[in-house]
Amino acid sequence: MPHSRLPHILLSPQPPWILCGEVPAPLEDADQPGSDVRLASINGIYTSTESDMHDEFSDKWDFPGYYGRNWDAMYECLTDLSWAPAEAYVLEISNSSQLLSRQQHSLEVLLGVLSSAGRAWTAPGSRGWPIDERRVPFHTVLRDPELTDSDLVDLYSPPGVPVSVLSTV
């Protein structure tokens, strides 16, 4: 997949790692054989509880069978992904206002895990075995047809977790 068609931020191992906005059309075709970008798409409607969320993450990222279905295990799997090699990783969460809607107290934890995973992918030698020295982009894109991008930023900006609007330029 040609890199020139994607927004620069999705190809950069720089923060912010959590963005709000529409996933660009070229990215929708990213997760095809031969592509160097791995896209995992999750629908927030199906992730209203932690249990549902762990099921969806495990399914969409093809987590190994030993995935422990807890925050530490999620972080470890998201910062490994050795079974899904790519030059960039993008997690798209559609209908994101429904994400963990029945367990809102867990939303800040999830955003912290996703942001920390993005940070880990920029620190060569901090993830995977054998040690991976590459700096690889890992971004999460939150979108919701019911909310504007700025509403999403306000909704998903807990202290310490930078969230920005995804620019398509």
mmCIF file of C-alpha atoms in Angstrom:
data_model
loop_
_atom_site.group_PDB
_atom_site.id
_atom_site.type_symbol
_atom_site.label_atom_id
_atom_site.label_comp_id
_atom_site.label_asym_id
_atom_site.label_seq_id
_atom_site.Cartn_x
_atom_site.Cartn_y
_atom_site.Cartn_z
ATOM 1 C CA MET A 1 0.000 0.000 0.000
ATOM 2 C CA PRO A 2 1.518 3.368 -0.966
ATOM 3 C CA HIS A 3 2.462 5.407 2.072
ATOM 4 C CA SER A 4 1.878 8.718 0.283
ATOM 5 C CA ARG A 5 -1.913 8.267 0.461
ATOM 6 C CA LEU A 6 -2.074 8.092 4.266
ATOM 7 C CA PRO A 7 -2.045 11.004 6.701
ATOM 8 C CA HIS A 8 1.526 11.581 7.861
ATOM 9 C CA ILE A 9 0.679 11.132 11.562
ATOM 10 C CA LEU A 10 -0.424 7.511 10.992
ATOM 11 C CA LEU A 11 2.982 6.736 9.490
ATOM 12 C CA SER A 12 4.954 8.545 12.166
ATOM 13 C CA PRO A 13 6.068 6.942 15.434
ATOM 14 C CA GLN A 14 5.339 10.234 17.196
ATOM 15 C CA PRO A 15 2.549 11.268 19.558
ATOM 16 C CA PRO A 16 -0.314 11.736 19.797
ATOM 17 C CA TRP A 17 -1.059 8.040 19.628
ATOM 18 C CA ILE A 18 -4.792 8.504 20.083
ATOM 19 C CA LEU A 19 -6.629 10.463 17.392
ATOM 20 C CA CYS A 20 -10.253 11.307 16.676
ATOM 21 C CA GLY A 21 -11.726 11.487 13.198
ATOM 22 C CA GLU A 22 -12.506 9.508 10.094
ATOM 23 C CA VAL A 23 -10.085 6.831 8.953
ATOM 24 C CA PRO A 24 -8.981 7.841 5.454
ATOM 25 C CA ALA A 25 -10.326 5.728 2.587
ATOM 26 C CA PRO A 26 -6.899 4.309 1.589
ATOM 27 C CA LEU A 27 -6.520 2.871 5.083
ATOM 28 C CA GLU A 28 -9.688 0.828 4.738
ATOM 29 C CA ASP A 29 -7.797 -1.373 2.257
ATOM 30 C CA ALA A 30 -4.630 -1.504 4.359
ATOM 31 C CA ASP A 31 -5.101 -4.884 5.973
ATOM 32 C CA GLN A 32 -4.673 -6.860 2.760
ATOM 33 C CA PRO A 33 -1.969 -9.399 1.876
ATOM 34 C CA GLY A 34 1.216 -7.582 0.944
ATOM 35 C CA SER A 35 0.286 -4.421 2.822
ATOM 36 C CA ASP A 36 2.779 -2.888 5.218
ATOM 37 C CA VAL A 37 0.041 -1.357 7.425
ATOM 38 C CA ARG A 38 -1.969 -3.519 9.829
ATOM 39 C CA LEU A 39 -5.494 -2.210 10.515
ATOM 40 C CA ALA A 40 -7.669 -3.624 13.276
ATOM 41 C CA SER A 41 -11.250 -2.324 13.203
ATOM 42 C CA ILE A 42 -13.409 -2.614 16.300
ATOM 43 C CA ASN A 43 -17.012 -1.464 16.640
ATOM 44 C CA GLY A 44 -17.719 0.144 20.018
ATOM 45 C CA ILE A 45 -21.264 -1.218 19.922
ATOM 46 C CA TYR A 46 -19.813 -4.685 20.592
ATOM 47 C CA THR A 47 -17.477 -3.576 23.389
ATOM 48 C CA SER A 48 -19.761 -2.193 26.102
ATOM 49 C CA THR A 49 -18.070 -4.261 28.851
ATOM 50 C CA GLU A 50 -14.459 -5.210 29.593
ATOM 51 C CA SER A 51 -15.220 -8.826 28.752
ATOM 52 C CA ASP A 52 -16.660 -7.879 25.354
ATOM 53 C CA MET A 53 -13.737 -5.525 24.730
ATOM 54 C CA HIS A 54 -11.145 -8.220 25.487
ATOM 55 C CA ASP A 55 -12.979 -10.598 23.124
ATOM 56 C CA GLU A 56 -12.952 -8.024 20.307
ATOM 57 C CA PHE A 57 -9.293 -7.043 20.804
ATOM 58 C CA SER A 58 -8.254 -10.690 20.905
ATOM 59 C CA ASP A 59 -10.211 -11.454 17.744
ATOM 60 C CA LYS A 60 -9.227 -8.385 15.693
ATOM 61 C CA TRP A 61 -5.516 -8.466 16.617
ATOM 62 C CA ASP A 62 -5.312 -12.293 16.508
ATOM 63 C CA PHE A 63 -3.931 -12.404 20.050
ATOM 64 C CA PRO A 64 -2.336 -15.747 20.964
ATOM 65 C CA GLY A 65 -4.312 -18.336 22.918
ATOM 66 C CA TYR A 66 -2.474 -17.494 26.124
ATOM 67 C CA TYR A 67 -3.913 -13.934 26.155
ATOM 68 C CA GLY A 68 -4.937 -13.364 29.777
ATOM 69 C CA ARG A 69 -7.889 -10.997 29.148
ATOM 70 C CA ASN A 70 -6.631 -8.303 31.521
ATOM 71 C CA TRP A 71 -4.986 -4.895 31.136
ATOM 72 C CA ASP A 72 -1.408 -6.125 31.570
ATOM 73 C CA ALA A 73 -1.932 -8.926 29.053
ATOM 74 C CA MET A 74 -3.503 -6.502 26.584
ATOM 75 C CA TYR A 75 -0.530 -4.162 26.881
ATOM 76 C CA GLU A 76 1.916 -7.054 26.437
ATOM 77 C CA CYS A 77 0.136 -8.338 23.322
ATOM 78 C CA LEU A 78 -0.247 -4.860 21.791
ATOM 79 C CA THR A 79 3.454 -4.188 22.278
ATOM 80 C CA ASP A 80 4.504 -7.519 20.803
ATOM 81 C CA LEU A 81 2.393 -8.316 17.698
ATOM 82 C CA SER A 82 5.224 -10.526 16.427
ATOM 83 C CA TRP A 83 2.546 -12.758 14.860
ATOM 84 C CA ALA A 84 1.346 -9.778 12.766
ATOM 85 C CA PRO A 85 4.468 -8.004 11.458
ATOM 86 C CA ALA A 86 3.875 -4.592 9.878
ATOM 87 C CA GLU A 87 5.551 -1.261 9.287
ATOM 88 C CA ALA A 88 2.635 0.565 10.983
ATOM 89 C CA TYR A 89 -0.319 -0.435 13.155
ATOM 90 C CA VAL A 90 -3.665 1.353 13.297
ATOM 91 C CA LEU A 91 -6.553 0.510 15.604
ATOM 92 C CA GLU A 92 -9.833 2.009 14.423
ATOM 93 C CA ILE A 93 -12.705 2.109 16.924
ATOM 94 C CA SER A 94 -15.989 3.062 15.275
ATOM 95 C CA ASN A 95 -19.055 4.066 17.319
ATOM 96 C CA SER A 96 -16.521 4.871 19.995
ATOM 97 C CA SER A 97 -19.041 6.557 22.312
ATOM 98 C CA GLN A 98 -20.347 3.029 22.994
ATOM 99 C CA LEU A 99 -16.884 1.748 23.965
ATOM 100 C CA LEU A 100 -17.074 0.414 27.532
ATOM 101 C CA SER A 101 -20.429 2.191 27.920
ATOM 102 C CA ARG A 102 -21.506 -0.224 30.684
ATOM 103 C CA GLN A 103 -18.145 0.111 32.495
ATOM 104 C CA GLN A 104 -17.152 3.761 31.980
ATOM 105 C CA HIS A 105 -14.597 3.568 34.824
ATOM 106 C CA SER A 106 -12.496 1.312 32.567
ATOM 107 C CA LEU A 107 -12.337 3.749 29.656
ATOM 108 C CA GLU A 108 -9.480 5.802 31.091
ATOM 109 C CA VAL A 109 -7.516 2.606 31.753
ATOM 110 C CA LEU A 110 -8.007 1.465 28.154
ATOM 111 C CA LEU A 111 -6.927 4.829 26.753
ATOM 112 C CA GLY A 112 -3.855 4.704 28.992
ATOM 113 C CA VAL A 113 -2.996 1.205 27.706
ATOM 114 C CA LEU A 114 -3.408 2.304 24.081
ATOM 115 C CA SER A 115 -1.322 5.442 24.595
ATOM 116 C CA SER A 116 1.374 3.476 26.439
ATOM 117 C CA ALA A 117 1.447 0.922 23.619
ATOM 118 C CA GLY A 118 1.988 3.723 21.103
ATOM 119 C CA ARG A 119 4.832 5.065 23.236
ATOM 120 C CA ALA A 120 6.411 1.600 23.582
ATOM 121 C CA TRP A 121 6.526 1.142 19.814
ATOM 122 C CA THR A 122 8.684 4.290 19.598
ATOM 123 C CA ALA A 123 11.249 3.010 22.087
ATOM 124 C CA PRO A 124 13.477 0.479 20.311
ATOM 125 C CA GLY A 125 14.353 -2.485 22.480
ATOM 126 C CA SER A 126 11.385 -2.051 24.825
ATOM 127 C CA ARG A 127 9.112 -4.719 23.369
ATOM 128 C CA GLY A 128 9.036 -8.154 21.832
ATOM 129 C CA TRP A 129 11.451 -11.034 21.894
ATOM 130 C CA PRO A 130 13.904 -11.117 20.318
ATOM 131 C CA ILE A 131 14.420 -7.432 20.892
ATOM 132 C CA ASP A 132 12.974 -5.335 18.088
ATOM 133 C CA GLU A 133 14.991 -2.186 17.411
ATOM 134 C CA ARG A 134 12.553 -0.547 14.990
ATOM 135 C CA ARG A 135 10.507 2.571 15.743
ATOM 136 C CA VAL A 136 7.051 1.616 14.477
ATOM 137 C CA PRO A 137 3.900 3.769 14.338
ATOM 138 C CA PHE A 138 1.035 2.487 16.499
ATOM 139 C CA HIS A 139 -2.020 4.742 16.534
ATOM 140 C CA THR A 140 -5.628 4.474 17.659
ATOM 141 C CA VAL A 141 -8.342 6.332 15.755
ATOM 142 C CA LEU A 142 -11.644 6.921 17.562
ATOM 143 C CA ARG A 143 -14.658 7.885 15.503
ATOM 144 C CA ASP A 144 -18.380 8.207 16.037
ATOM 145 C CA PRO A 145 -21.048 9.407 13.609
ATOM 146 C CA GLU A 146 -23.007 10.998 16.471
ATOM 147 C CA LEU A 147 -20.174 13.280 17.653
ATOM 148 C CA THR A 148 -17.921 15.915 16.122
ATOM 149 C CA ASP A 149 -14.162 15.402 16.247
ATOM 150 C CA SER A 150 -13.818 18.094 18.927
ATOM 151 C CA ASP A 151 -16.576 16.418 21.007
ATOM 152 C CA LEU A 152 -14.616 13.161 20.755
ATOM 153 C CA VAL A 153 -11.424 14.878 21.884
ATOM 154 C CA ASP A 154 -13.271 16.322 24.891
ATOM 155 C CA LEU A 155 -14.828 12.943 25.688
ATOM 156 C CA TYR A 156 -11.561 11.005 25.475
ATOM 157 C CA SER A 157 -9.054 13.377 27.022
ATOM 158 C CA PRO A 158 -8.399 12.051 30.529
ATOM 159 C CA PRO A 159 -5.451 13.582 32.360
ATOM 160 C CA GLY A 160 -2.137 12.460 30.943
ATOM 161 C CA VAL A 161 -3.470 10.888 27.727
ATOM 162 C CA PRO A 162 -3.086 13.253 24.748
ATOM 163 C CA VAL A 163 -5.889 12.974 22.197
ATOM 164 C CA SER A 164 -5.933 14.986 18.964
ATOM 165 C CA VAL A 165 -8.036 15.398 15.852
ATOM 166 C CA LEU A 166 -6.850 13.329 12.891
ATOM 167 C CA SER A 167 -5.958 15.647 10.052
ATOM 168 C CA THR A 168 -6.261 14.182 6.583
ATOM 169 C CA VAL A 169 -3.454 16.378 5.200
#
